[in-house]
Amino acid sequence: MSREFVADLEYNIVLIGFMGAGKSTVSSYLNKTYGMEVVEMDEMIARKEGKSIPEIFEQFGEPYFRNQETVLLRELQSQKNLVISCGGGVAMRKENVPLMKQNGCVVLLTATPETVLERVKEDENRPILQGRKNIQGITELLEHRRESYESVADIQIATDGKSVKEICDELMKRLQDEWEKKHV
Ligand code: S3P
């Protein structure tokens, strides 16, 4: 897959999926391998607020954080060729959907609850997982979110047992297939 193809993308790659699905890992690989600019939504919001995500949740509450996600998505509307790594809750809010799809190809990364737990078990920065860091808690939240995730996605990629290179190769191939469908 060439860097030229990537540089020609007329839209953003919008990564969605549950916590621990691999959005940040995939973003950083796409940055290193293809030189794509990455927007980590959580990082950007934390930087703007001068606080960590747990501090924002604790001091201002979840609705405030969700509004900040929508504000940031709006700000990114005019850009292209970015990898936008969304927080796991972004796809759950109806008004975010057109903001993600208008100028983006939405890529859903999936993982089983077992894989998610393995990837997040040491992490203390995800308030939503507080008291839920077990297979049952993760399964319930994942099932609650699954339909919304799937209905927003243009492309879906399972990440279980795959290396980041395998995931990104698959992603780039799918993007190129979509591109060719539209340009033949
Ligand atoms: C959240 C996921 C987190 C972060 C916040 C809420 C969620 O991002 O935005 O803790 O509701 O799923 P990651 O998916 O990058 O962990």
Short mmCIF file of N, CA and C and ligand atoms in Angstrom, two decimals:
data_model
loop_
_atom_site.label_atom_id
_atom_site.label_comp_id
_atom_site.label_asym_id
_atom_site.label_seq_id
_atom_site.Cartn_x
_atom_site.Cartn_y
_atom_site.Cartn_z
N MET A 1 0.86 -1.21 0.00
CA MET A 1 0.00 0.00 0.00
C MET A 1 0.89 1.24 0.00
N SER A 2 0.58 2.15 -0.91
CA SER A 2 1.50 3.27 -1.05
C SER A 2 1.09 4.46 -0.18
N ARG A 3 2.09 5.25 0.16
CA ARG A 3 1.82 6.50 0.89
C ARG A 3 1.05 7.45 -0.01
N GLU A 4 1.21 7.31 -1.36
CA GLU A 4 0.51 8.21 -2.30
C GLU A 4 -0.99 8.01 -2.19
N PHE A 5 -1.41 6.73 -2.13
CA PHE A 5 -2.84 6.45 -2.01
C PHE A 5 -3.40 7.13 -0.76
N VAL A 6 -2.66 7.01 0.32
CA VAL A 6 -3.09 7.59 1.59
C VAL A 6 -3.14 9.11 1.50
N ALA A 7 -2.11 9.68 0.87
CA ALA A 7 -2.05 11.14 0.76
C ALA A 7 -3.21 11.67 -0.08
N ASP A 8 -3.76 10.83 -0.97
CA ASP A 8 -4.85 11.24 -1.85
C ASP A 8 -6.23 11.12 -1.21
N LEU A 9 -6.29 10.53 -0.03
CA LEU A 9 -7.61 10.35 0.60
C LEU A 9 -8.28 11.70 0.78
N GLU A 10 -9.52 11.78 0.32
CA GLU A 10 -10.23 13.06 0.36
C GLU A 10 -11.07 13.19 1.63
N TYR A 11 -10.83 12.30 2.56
CA TYR A 11 -11.66 12.29 3.76
C TYR A 11 -10.81 11.88 4.96
N ASN A 12 -11.43 11.85 6.12
CA ASN A 12 -10.74 11.40 7.33
C ASN A 12 -11.04 9.93 7.60
N ILE A 13 -10.11 9.26 8.23
CA ILE A 13 -10.38 7.90 8.73
C ILE A 13 -10.80 8.07 10.19
N VAL A 14 -12.05 7.68 10.46
CA VAL A 14 -12.60 7.89 11.80
C VAL A 14 -12.68 6.53 12.50
N LEU A 15 -11.84 6.35 13.49
CA LEU A 15 -11.79 5.05 14.19
C LEU A 15 -12.73 5.06 15.38
N ILE A 16 -13.64 4.08 15.39
CA ILE A 16 -14.54 3.96 16.54
C ILE A 16 -14.44 2.55 17.12
N GLY A 17 -15.05 2.38 18.28
CA GLY A 17 -15.07 1.05 18.90
C GLY A 17 -14.90 1.16 20.40
N PHE A 18 -15.09 0.05 21.05
CA PHE A 18 -15.05 -0.01 22.50
C PHE A 18 -13.65 0.29 23.03
N MET A 19 -13.59 0.69 24.28
CA MET A 19 -12.29 0.86 24.94
C MET A 19 -11.48 -0.43 24.77
N GLY A 20 -10.21 -0.28 24.44
CA GLY A 20 -9.37 -1.46 24.29
C GLY A 20 -9.52 -2.16 22.95
N ALA A 21 -10.27 -1.56 22.02
CA ALA A 21 -10.42 -2.21 20.70
C ALA A 21 -9.18 -1.98 19.84
N GLY A 22 -8.33 -1.02 20.22
CA GLY A 22 -7.08 -0.82 19.48
C GLY A 22 -7.02 0.47 18.68
N LYS A 23 -7.93 1.41 18.95
CA LYS A 23 -7.97 2.65 18.15
C LYS A 23 -6.66 3.43 18.22
N SER A 24 -6.13 3.58 19.43
CA SER A 24 -4.90 4.38 19.58
C SER A 24 -3.69 3.66 18.99
N THR A 25 -3.64 2.35 19.16
CA THR A 25 -2.53 1.57 18.61
C THR A 25 -2.54 1.64 17.09
N VAL A 26 -3.72 1.50 16.50
CA VAL A 26 -3.85 1.57 15.05
C VAL A 26 -3.48 2.98 14.57
N SER A 27 -3.96 4.00 15.27
CA SER A 27 -3.66 5.39 14.88
C SER A 27 -2.16 5.63 14.85
N SER A 28 -1.50 5.17 15.89
CA SER A 28 -0.07 5.47 15.95
C SER A 28 0.69 4.70 14.87
N TYR A 29 0.22 3.50 14.52
CA TYR A 29 0.85 2.76 13.42
C TYR A 29 0.63 3.49 12.08
N LEU A 30 -0.58 4.00 11.88
CA LEU A 30 -0.86 4.72 10.62
C LEU A 30 -0.02 5.98 10.53
N ASN A 31 0.22 6.58 11.68
CA ASN A 31 1.07 7.77 11.70
C ASN A 31 2.50 7.40 11.32
N LYS A 32 3.01 6.35 11.95
CA LYS A 32 4.41 5.96 11.70
C LYS A 32 4.60 5.43 10.29
N THR A 33 3.64 4.64 9.81
CA THR A 33 3.83 3.95 8.54
C THR A 33 3.47 4.81 7.34
N TYR A 34 2.42 5.60 7.47
CA TYR A 34 1.95 6.37 6.32
C TYR A 34 2.07 7.88 6.52
N GLY A 35 2.59 8.27 7.67
CA GLY A 35 2.76 9.70 7.94
C GLY A 35 1.44 10.43 8.12
N MET A 36 0.37 9.70 8.41
CA MET A 36 -0.92 10.39 8.57
C MET A 36 -0.98 11.14 9.89
N GLU A 37 -1.58 12.31 9.84
CA GLU A 37 -1.75 13.09 11.07
C GLU A 37 -2.87 12.47 11.90
N VAL A 38 -2.63 12.37 13.20
CA VAL A 38 -3.61 11.71 14.09
C VAL A 38 -4.21 12.73 15.06
N VAL A 39 -5.52 12.66 15.22
CA VAL A 39 -6.16 13.40 16.31
C VAL A 39 -6.69 12.37 17.30
N GLU A 40 -6.09 12.34 18.47
CA GLU A 40 -6.59 11.50 19.57
C GLU A 40 -7.60 12.34 20.32
N MET A 41 -8.87 12.04 20.18
CA MET A 41 -9.88 12.94 20.76
C MET A 41 -9.71 13.13 22.27
N ASP A 42 -9.47 12.02 22.98
CA ASP A 42 -9.30 12.13 24.44
C ASP A 42 -8.14 13.05 24.80
N GLU A 43 -7.05 12.86 24.09
CA GLU A 43 -5.85 13.65 24.37
C GLU A 43 -6.09 15.12 24.12
N MET A 44 -6.78 15.39 23.01
CA MET A 44 -7.05 16.77 22.61
C MET A 44 -7.96 17.46 23.64
N ILE A 45 -8.99 16.73 24.09
CA ILE A 45 -9.91 17.31 25.08
C ILE A 45 -9.17 17.53 26.40
N ALA A 46 -8.36 16.56 26.80
CA ALA A 46 -7.61 16.68 28.05
C ALA A 46 -6.67 17.89 27.98
N ARG A 47 -6.05 18.08 26.81
CA ARG A 47 -5.13 19.20 26.66
C ARG A 47 -5.87 20.54 26.75
N LYS A 48 -7.00 20.61 26.02
CA LYS A 48 -7.81 21.85 26.05
C LYS A 48 -8.24 22.22 27.46
N GLU A 49 -8.62 21.20 28.22
CA GLU A 49 -9.16 21.44 29.57
C GLU A 49 -8.06 21.55 30.61
N GLY A 50 -6.86 21.13 30.24
CA GLY A 50 -5.76 21.11 31.21
C GLY A 50 -6.01 20.11 32.32
N LYS A 51 -6.76 19.06 32.03
CA LYS A 51 -7.09 18.04 33.04
C LYS A 51 -7.10 16.67 32.39
N SER A 52 -6.91 15.64 33.22
CA SER A 52 -6.99 14.28 32.69
C SER A 52 -8.47 13.91 32.46
N ILE A 53 -8.72 12.83 31.72
CA ILE A 53 -10.11 12.41 31.48
C ILE A 53 -10.80 12.07 32.82
N PRO A 54 -10.17 11.30 33.72
CA PRO A 54 -10.85 11.06 35.00
C PRO A 54 -11.16 12.35 35.77
N GLU A 55 -10.25 13.34 35.71
CA GLU A 55 -10.52 14.62 36.40
C GLU A 55 -11.72 15.34 35.77
N ILE A 56 -11.80 15.30 34.44
CA ILE A 56 -12.93 15.98 33.76
C ILE A 56 -14.25 15.31 34.19
N PHE A 57 -14.26 13.97 34.19
CA PHE A 57 -15.47 13.25 34.62
C PHE A 57 -15.83 13.61 36.06
N GLU A 58 -14.80 13.63 36.89
CA GLU A 58 -15.05 13.84 38.32
C GLU A 58 -15.49 15.27 38.63
N GLN A 59 -14.82 16.23 37.99
CA GLN A 59 -15.10 17.64 38.33
C GLN A 59 -16.29 18.23 37.59
N PHE A 60 -16.48 17.81 36.33
CA PHE A 60 -17.55 18.43 35.52
C PHE A 60 -18.67 17.46 35.15
N GLY A 61 -18.41 16.16 35.28
CA GLY A 61 -19.45 15.16 34.97
C GLY A 61 -19.38 14.66 33.53
N GLU A 62 -19.99 13.52 33.31
CA GLU A 62 -19.94 12.90 31.97
C GLU A 62 -20.61 13.76 30.88
N PRO A 63 -21.80 14.37 31.15
CA PRO A 63 -22.44 15.16 30.08
C PRO A 63 -21.52 16.27 29.55
N TYR A 64 -20.77 16.88 30.44
CA TYR A 64 -19.83 17.94 30.00
C TYR A 64 -18.80 17.35 29.04
N PHE A 65 -18.24 16.19 29.42
CA PHE A 65 -17.25 15.53 28.57
C PHE A 65 -17.86 15.17 27.21
N ARG A 66 -19.09 14.66 27.21
CA ARG A 66 -19.75 14.29 25.95
C ARG A 66 -19.95 15.51 25.06
N ASN A 67 -20.28 16.66 25.68
CA ASN A 67 -20.42 17.89 24.88
C ASN A 67 -19.09 18.29 24.27
N GLN A 68 -18.02 18.12 25.03
CA GLN A 68 -16.70 18.49 24.52
C GLN A 68 -16.33 17.61 23.32
N GLU A 69 -16.76 16.36 23.35
CA GLU A 69 -16.49 15.48 22.21
C GLU A 69 -17.19 16.01 20.95
N THR A 70 -18.45 16.43 21.13
CA THR A 70 -19.21 16.94 19.98
C THR A 70 -18.59 18.24 19.46
N VAL A 71 -18.18 19.12 20.36
CA VAL A 71 -17.55 20.38 19.97
C VAL A 71 -16.29 20.09 19.14
N LEU A 72 -15.50 19.14 19.61
CA LEU A 72 -14.26 18.81 18.90
C LEU A 72 -14.55 18.21 17.52
N LEU A 73 -15.52 17.33 17.43
CA LEU A 73 -15.87 16.76 16.12
C LEU A 73 -16.26 17.87 15.15
N ARG A 74 -17.01 18.84 15.63
CA ARG A 74 -17.41 19.97 14.76
C ARG A 74 -16.18 20.72 14.28
N GLU A 75 -15.23 20.91 15.18
CA GLU A 75 -14.02 21.66 14.81
C GLU A 75 -13.21 20.92 13.74
N LEU A 76 -13.36 19.60 13.70
CA LEU A 76 -12.54 18.81 12.76
C LEU A 76 -13.20 18.66 11.39
N GLN A 77 -14.43 19.17 11.28
CA GLN A 77 -15.22 19.00 10.07
C GLN A 77 -14.55 19.43 8.77
N SER A 78 -13.82 20.52 8.84
CA SER A 78 -13.29 21.09 7.60
C SER A 78 -11.99 20.41 7.16
N GLN A 79 -11.52 19.44 7.92
CA GLN A 79 -10.23 18.84 7.59
C GLN A 79 -10.38 17.54 6.81
N LYS A 80 -9.31 17.12 6.17
CA LYS A 80 -9.31 15.81 5.54
C LYS A 80 -7.95 15.17 5.75
N ASN A 81 -7.88 13.87 5.44
CA ASN A 81 -6.60 13.17 5.57
C ASN A 81 -6.11 12.97 6.99
N LEU A 82 -7.01 13.08 7.93
CA LEU A 82 -6.64 12.84 9.33
C LEU A 82 -7.06 11.43 9.73
N VAL A 83 -6.38 10.90 10.73
CA VAL A 83 -6.93 9.75 11.45
C VAL A 83 -7.53 10.32 12.72
N ILE A 84 -8.84 10.17 12.88
CA ILE A 84 -9.49 10.66 14.10
C ILE A 84 -9.79 9.45 14.98
N SER A 85 -9.10 9.39 16.11
CA SER A 85 -9.27 8.28 17.03
C SER A 85 -10.29 8.71 18.08
N CYS A 86 -11.51 8.20 17.93
CA CYS A 86 -12.61 8.64 18.80
C CYS A 86 -12.56 7.92 20.14
N GLY A 87 -13.00 8.60 21.19
CA GLY A 87 -13.23 7.90 22.45
C GLY A 87 -14.36 6.89 22.24
N GLY A 88 -14.37 5.87 23.09
CA GLY A 88 -15.33 4.78 22.91
C GLY A 88 -16.79 5.17 22.97
N GLY A 89 -17.10 6.35 23.52
CA GLY A 89 -18.51 6.73 23.64
C GLY A 89 -19.00 7.63 22.52
N VAL A 90 -18.10 8.07 21.65
CA VAL A 90 -18.45 9.10 20.65
C VAL A 90 -19.58 8.63 19.71
N ALA A 91 -19.51 7.39 19.29
CA ALA A 91 -20.50 6.89 18.31
C ALA A 91 -21.87 6.69 18.94
N MET A 92 -21.97 6.81 20.26
CA MET A 92 -23.24 6.56 20.94
C MET A 92 -24.17 7.76 20.88
N ARG A 93 -23.63 8.93 20.54
CA ARG A 93 -24.47 10.12 20.58
C ARG A 93 -24.97 10.41 19.16
N LYS A 94 -26.30 10.49 19.02
CA LYS A 94 -26.91 10.64 17.69
C LYS A 94 -26.36 11.83 16.92
N GLU A 95 -26.23 12.96 17.59
CA GLU A 95 -25.80 14.15 16.84
C GLU A 95 -24.34 14.06 16.38
N ASN A 96 -23.58 13.12 16.92
CA ASN A 96 -22.19 12.96 16.45
C ASN A 96 -22.12 12.20 15.12
N VAL A 97 -23.16 11.43 14.83
CA VAL A 97 -23.08 10.54 13.67
C VAL A 97 -22.86 11.30 12.36
N PRO A 98 -23.68 12.32 12.03
CA PRO A 98 -23.41 13.05 10.79
C PRO A 98 -22.04 13.73 10.80
N LEU A 99 -21.59 14.13 11.98
CA LEU A 99 -20.28 14.80 12.07
C LEU A 99 -19.15 13.82 11.76
N MET A 100 -19.37 12.55 12.07
CA MET A 100 -18.34 11.55 11.78
C MET A 100 -18.39 11.11 10.32
N LYS A 101 -19.63 11.04 9.77
CA LYS A 101 -19.78 10.42 8.46
C LYS A 101 -19.66 11.39 7.29
N GLN A 102 -19.98 12.64 7.55
CA GLN A 102 -20.00 13.63 6.47
C GLN A 102 -18.67 13.67 5.71
N ASN A 103 -17.61 13.68 6.46
CA ASN A 103 -16.30 13.86 5.85
C ASN A 103 -15.36 12.73 6.24
N GLY A 104 -15.95 11.58 6.63
CA GLY A 104 -15.07 10.52 7.13
C GLY A 104 -15.53 9.14 6.74
N CYS A 105 -14.59 8.24 6.64
CA CYS A 105 -14.91 6.83 6.51
C CYS A 105 -14.83 6.26 7.94
N VAL A 106 -15.94 5.74 8.43
CA VAL A 106 -15.98 5.31 9.82
C VAL A 106 -15.58 3.83 9.91
N VAL A 107 -14.53 3.59 10.65
CA VAL A 107 -13.98 2.24 10.76
C VAL A 107 -14.19 1.73 12.20
N LEU A 108 -14.97 0.67 12.31
CA LEU A 108 -15.23 0.07 13.63
C LEU A 108 -14.21 -1.03 13.90
N LEU A 109 -13.45 -0.87 14.97
CA LEU A 109 -12.55 -1.94 15.42
C LEU A 109 -13.28 -2.71 16.51
N THR A 110 -13.31 -4.02 16.37
CA THR A 110 -14.02 -4.82 17.37
C THR A 110 -13.04 -5.73 18.13
N ALA A 111 -13.47 -6.13 19.31
CA ALA A 111 -12.68 -7.07 20.12
C ALA A 111 -13.66 -7.77 21.06
N THR A 112 -13.36 -9.00 21.40
CA THR A 112 -14.21 -9.73 22.34
C THR A 112 -14.00 -9.17 23.75
N PRO A 113 -14.94 -9.41 24.65
CA PRO A 113 -14.76 -8.94 26.04
C PRO A 113 -13.46 -9.46 26.65
N GLU A 114 -13.07 -10.68 26.30
CA GLU A 114 -11.82 -11.26 26.85
C GLU A 114 -10.62 -10.43 26.38
N THR A 115 -10.60 -10.09 25.09
CA THR A 115 -9.50 -9.29 24.55
C THR A 115 -9.50 -7.91 25.19
N VAL A 116 -10.69 -7.31 25.30
CA VAL A 116 -10.79 -5.98 25.90
C VAL A 116 -10.23 -6.01 27.32
N LEU A 117 -10.67 -6.98 28.10
CA LEU A 117 -10.22 -7.05 29.49
C LEU A 117 -8.71 -7.17 29.58
N GLU A 118 -8.15 -8.02 28.74
CA GLU A 118 -6.70 -8.20 28.72
C GLU A 118 -5.99 -6.87 28.45
N ARG A 119 -6.56 -6.08 27.52
CA ARG A 119 -5.91 -4.83 27.12
C ARG A 119 -6.11 -3.69 28.12
N VAL A 120 -7.21 -3.72 28.88
CA VAL A 120 -7.48 -2.56 29.77
C VAL A 120 -7.25 -2.85 31.25
N LYS A 121 -6.87 -4.09 31.56
CA LYS A 121 -6.90 -4.47 32.98
C LYS A 121 -5.98 -3.64 33.87
N GLU A 122 -4.88 -3.14 33.34
CA GLU A 122 -3.97 -2.35 34.17
C GLU A 122 -4.27 -0.85 34.13
N ASP A 123 -5.25 -0.46 33.32
CA ASP A 123 -5.46 0.96 33.05
C ASP A 123 -6.43 1.59 34.07
N GLU A 124 -6.03 2.74 34.61
CA GLU A 124 -6.89 3.39 35.61
C GLU A 124 -7.51 4.67 35.07
N ASN A 125 -7.36 4.90 33.76
CA ASN A 125 -7.78 6.19 33.19
C ASN A 125 -9.13 6.17 32.49
N ARG A 126 -9.90 5.11 32.71
CA ARG A 126 -11.18 5.02 32.03
C ARG A 126 -12.32 4.95 33.05
N PRO A 127 -12.88 6.12 33.37
CA PRO A 127 -13.92 6.17 34.42
C PRO A 127 -15.10 5.24 34.13
N ILE A 128 -15.43 5.07 32.85
CA ILE A 128 -16.60 4.26 32.48
C ILE A 128 -16.40 2.80 32.90
N LEU A 129 -15.16 2.38 33.04
CA LEU A 129 -14.91 0.97 33.39
C LEU A 129 -14.82 0.75 34.90
N GLN A 130 -14.94 1.84 35.65
CA GLN A 130 -14.85 1.68 37.10
C GLN A 130 -15.94 0.73 37.60
N GLY A 131 -15.53 -0.30 38.32
CA GLY A 131 -16.50 -1.27 38.83
C GLY A 131 -17.00 -2.24 37.77
N ARG A 132 -16.47 -2.14 36.55
CA ARG A 132 -16.93 -3.01 35.46
C ARG A 132 -15.77 -3.77 34.82
N LYS A 133 -14.63 -3.74 35.47
CA LYS A 133 -13.46 -4.34 34.81
C LYS A 133 -13.44 -5.84 35.01
N ASN A 134 -14.47 -6.47 34.46
CA ASN A 134 -14.56 -7.93 34.49
C ASN A 134 -15.38 -8.33 33.25
N ILE A 135 -15.35 -9.64 32.93
CA ILE A 135 -15.98 -10.09 31.68
C ILE A 135 -17.46 -9.71 31.64
N GLN A 136 -18.15 -9.89 32.76
CA GLN A 136 -19.59 -9.61 32.75
C GLN A 136 -19.87 -8.11 32.51
N GLY A 137 -19.14 -7.27 33.22
CA GLY A 137 -19.35 -5.82 33.09
C GLY A 137 -19.05 -5.33 31.68
N ILE A 138 -17.96 -5.83 31.13
CA ILE A 138 -17.56 -5.41 29.78
C ILE A 138 -18.56 -5.95 28.75
N THR A 139 -18.97 -7.20 28.92
CA THR A 139 -19.92 -7.80 27.98
C THR A 139 -21.22 -7.00 27.96
N GLU A 140 -21.71 -6.63 29.14
CA GLU A 140 -22.99 -5.89 29.21
C GLU A 140 -22.89 -4.55 28.48
N LEU A 141 -21.82 -3.83 28.75
CA LEU A 141 -21.69 -2.50 28.12
C LEU A 141 -21.47 -2.64 26.61
N LEU A 142 -20.68 -3.64 26.24
CA LEU A 142 -20.44 -3.87 24.81
C LEU A 142 -21.75 -4.21 24.09
N GLU A 143 -22.53 -5.06 24.68
CA GLU A 143 -23.80 -5.45 24.05
C GLU A 143 -24.73 -4.24 23.96
N HIS A 144 -24.71 -3.42 24.97
CA HIS A 144 -25.54 -2.22 24.97
C HIS A 144 -25.13 -1.27 23.83
N ARG A 145 -23.84 -1.26 23.52
CA ARG A 145 -23.32 -0.32 22.52
C ARG A 145 -23.26 -0.89 21.10
N ARG A 146 -23.26 -2.21 20.99
CA ARG A 146 -22.95 -2.87 19.72
C ARG A 146 -23.77 -2.32 18.53
N GLU A 147 -25.08 -2.21 18.73
CA GLU A 147 -25.94 -1.81 17.62
C GLU A 147 -25.56 -0.41 17.11
N SER A 148 -25.31 0.49 18.04
CA SER A 148 -24.94 1.85 17.62
C SER A 148 -23.62 1.83 16.87
N TYR A 149 -22.65 1.13 17.41
CA TYR A 149 -21.34 1.04 16.73
C TYR A 149 -21.53 0.51 15.30
N GLU A 150 -22.26 -0.59 15.19
CA GLU A 150 -22.38 -1.24 13.88
C GLU A 150 -23.16 -0.39 12.90
N SER A 151 -24.15 0.34 13.40
CA SER A 151 -24.97 1.12 12.46
C SER A 151 -24.19 2.33 11.92
N VAL A 152 -23.19 2.79 12.61
CA VAL A 152 -22.42 3.95 12.14
C VAL A 152 -21.28 3.52 11.20
N ALA A 153 -20.83 2.27 11.34
CA ALA A 153 -19.59 1.86 10.66
C ALA A 153 -19.74 1.68 9.15
N ASP A 154 -18.76 2.18 8.41
CA ASP A 154 -18.66 1.88 6.97
C ASP A 154 -17.85 0.60 6.77
N ILE A 155 -16.91 0.38 7.65
CA ILE A 155 -16.02 -0.79 7.58
C ILE A 155 -15.87 -1.33 8.99
N GLN A 156 -15.84 -2.65 9.10
CA GLN A 156 -15.69 -3.27 10.44
C GLN A 156 -14.49 -4.24 10.40
N ILE A 157 -13.64 -4.14 11.38
CA ILE A 157 -12.47 -5.02 11.42
C ILE A 157 -12.32 -5.64 12.81
N ALA A 158 -12.27 -6.97 12.84
CA ALA A 158 -12.04 -7.67 14.11
C ALA A 158 -10.55 -7.64 14.42
N THR A 159 -10.20 -7.32 15.65
CA THR A 159 -8.77 -7.16 15.99
C THR A 159 -8.21 -8.32 16.81
N ASP A 160 -9.08 -9.22 17.27
CA ASP A 160 -8.61 -10.29 18.18
C ASP A 160 -7.51 -11.13 17.54
N GLY A 161 -6.45 -11.31 18.28
CA GLY A 161 -5.37 -12.19 17.85
C GLY A 161 -4.57 -11.68 16.66
N LYS A 162 -4.79 -10.43 16.25
CA LYS A 162 -4.04 -9.91 15.09
C LYS A 162 -2.99 -8.89 15.55
N SER A 163 -1.91 -8.81 14.78
CA SER A 163 -0.91 -7.78 15.07
C SER A 163 -1.44 -6.45 14.52
N VAL A 164 -0.84 -5.36 15.00
CA VAL A 164 -1.30 -4.05 14.51
C VAL A 164 -1.03 -3.93 13.01
N LYS A 165 0.04 -4.55 12.54
CA LYS A 165 0.33 -4.50 11.09
C LYS A 165 -0.77 -5.22 10.31
N GLU A 166 -1.17 -6.40 10.80
CA GLU A 166 -2.24 -7.13 10.10
C GLU A 166 -3.53 -6.32 10.06
N ILE A 167 -3.84 -5.68 11.17
CA ILE A 167 -5.09 -4.88 11.23
C ILE A 167 -5.01 -3.72 10.23
N CYS A 168 -3.87 -3.04 10.21
CA CYS A 168 -3.74 -1.87 9.34
C CYS A 168 -3.65 -2.27 7.87
N ASP A 169 -3.02 -3.40 7.57
CA ASP A 169 -2.99 -3.87 6.18
C ASP A 169 -4.41 -4.15 5.70
N GLU A 170 -5.19 -4.80 6.60
CA GLU A 170 -6.58 -5.11 6.26
C GLU A 170 -7.37 -3.81 6.05
N LEU A 171 -7.14 -2.87 6.95
CA LEU A 171 -7.85 -1.59 6.85
C LEU A 171 -7.53 -0.87 5.55
N MET A 172 -6.25 -0.82 5.21
CA MET A 172 -5.85 -0.10 4.00
C MET A 172 -6.38 -0.79 2.75
N LYS A 173 -6.40 -2.12 2.77
CA LYS A 173 -6.93 -2.85 1.63
C LYS A 173 -8.42 -2.55 1.46
N ARG A 174 -9.14 -2.54 2.58
CA ARG A 174 -10.58 -2.26 2.51
C ARG A 174 -10.83 -0.83 2.01
N LEU A 175 -10.02 0.11 2.46
CA LEU A 175 -10.18 1.50 2.01
C LEU A 175 -9.92 1.61 0.52
N GLN A 176 -8.88 0.88 0.08
CA GLN A 176 -8.55 0.94 -1.35
C GLN A 176 -9.66 0.29 -2.19
N ASP A 177 -10.20 -0.83 -1.69
CA ASP A 177 -11.32 -1.48 -2.40
C ASP A 177 -12.50 -0.52 -2.54
N GLU A 178 -12.82 0.17 -1.43
CA GLU A 178 -13.94 1.13 -1.46
C GLU A 178 -13.65 2.23 -2.48
N TRP A 179 -12.39 2.69 -2.46
CA TRP A 179 -11.99 3.78 -3.35
C TRP A 179 -12.12 3.33 -4.81
N GLU A 180 -11.68 2.09 -5.09
CA GLU A 180 -11.74 1.60 -6.46
C GLU A 180 -13.17 1.43 -6.93
N LYS A 181 -14.03 0.94 -6.02
CA LYS A 181 -15.46 0.78 -6.37
C LYS A 181 -16.04 2.09 -6.87
N LYS A 182 -15.61 3.17 -6.22
CA LYS A 182 -16.18 4.47 -6.57
C LYS A 182 -15.52 5.09 -7.80
N HIS A 183 -14.31 4.63 -8.14
CA HIS A 183 -13.57 5.31 -9.21
C HIS A 183 -13.42 4.51 -10.48
N VAL A 184 -14.02 3.30 -10.54
CA VAL A 184 -13.87 2.50 -11.79
C VAL A 184 -14.95 2.93 -12.76
C1 S3P B 1 -15.00 6.22 26.95
C2 S3P B 1 -13.85 5.84 26.32
C3 S3P B 1 -12.55 6.50 26.53
C4 S3P B 1 -12.76 7.96 26.97
C5 S3P B 1 -13.68 8.03 28.14
C6 S3P B 1 -15.06 7.41 27.85
C7 S3P B 1 -16.26 5.47 26.69
O1 S3P B 1 -11.77 6.46 25.34
O2 S3P B 1 -13.27 8.73 25.91
O3 S3P B 1 -13.06 7.38 29.21
O4 S3P B 1 -17.35 5.94 27.06
O5 S3P B 1 -16.16 4.38 26.07
P1 S3P B 1 -11.07 5.13 24.76
O6 S3P B 1 -12.11 4.37 23.99
O7 S3P B 1 -10.00 5.66 23.88
O8 S3P B 1 -10.56 4.36 25.92
#
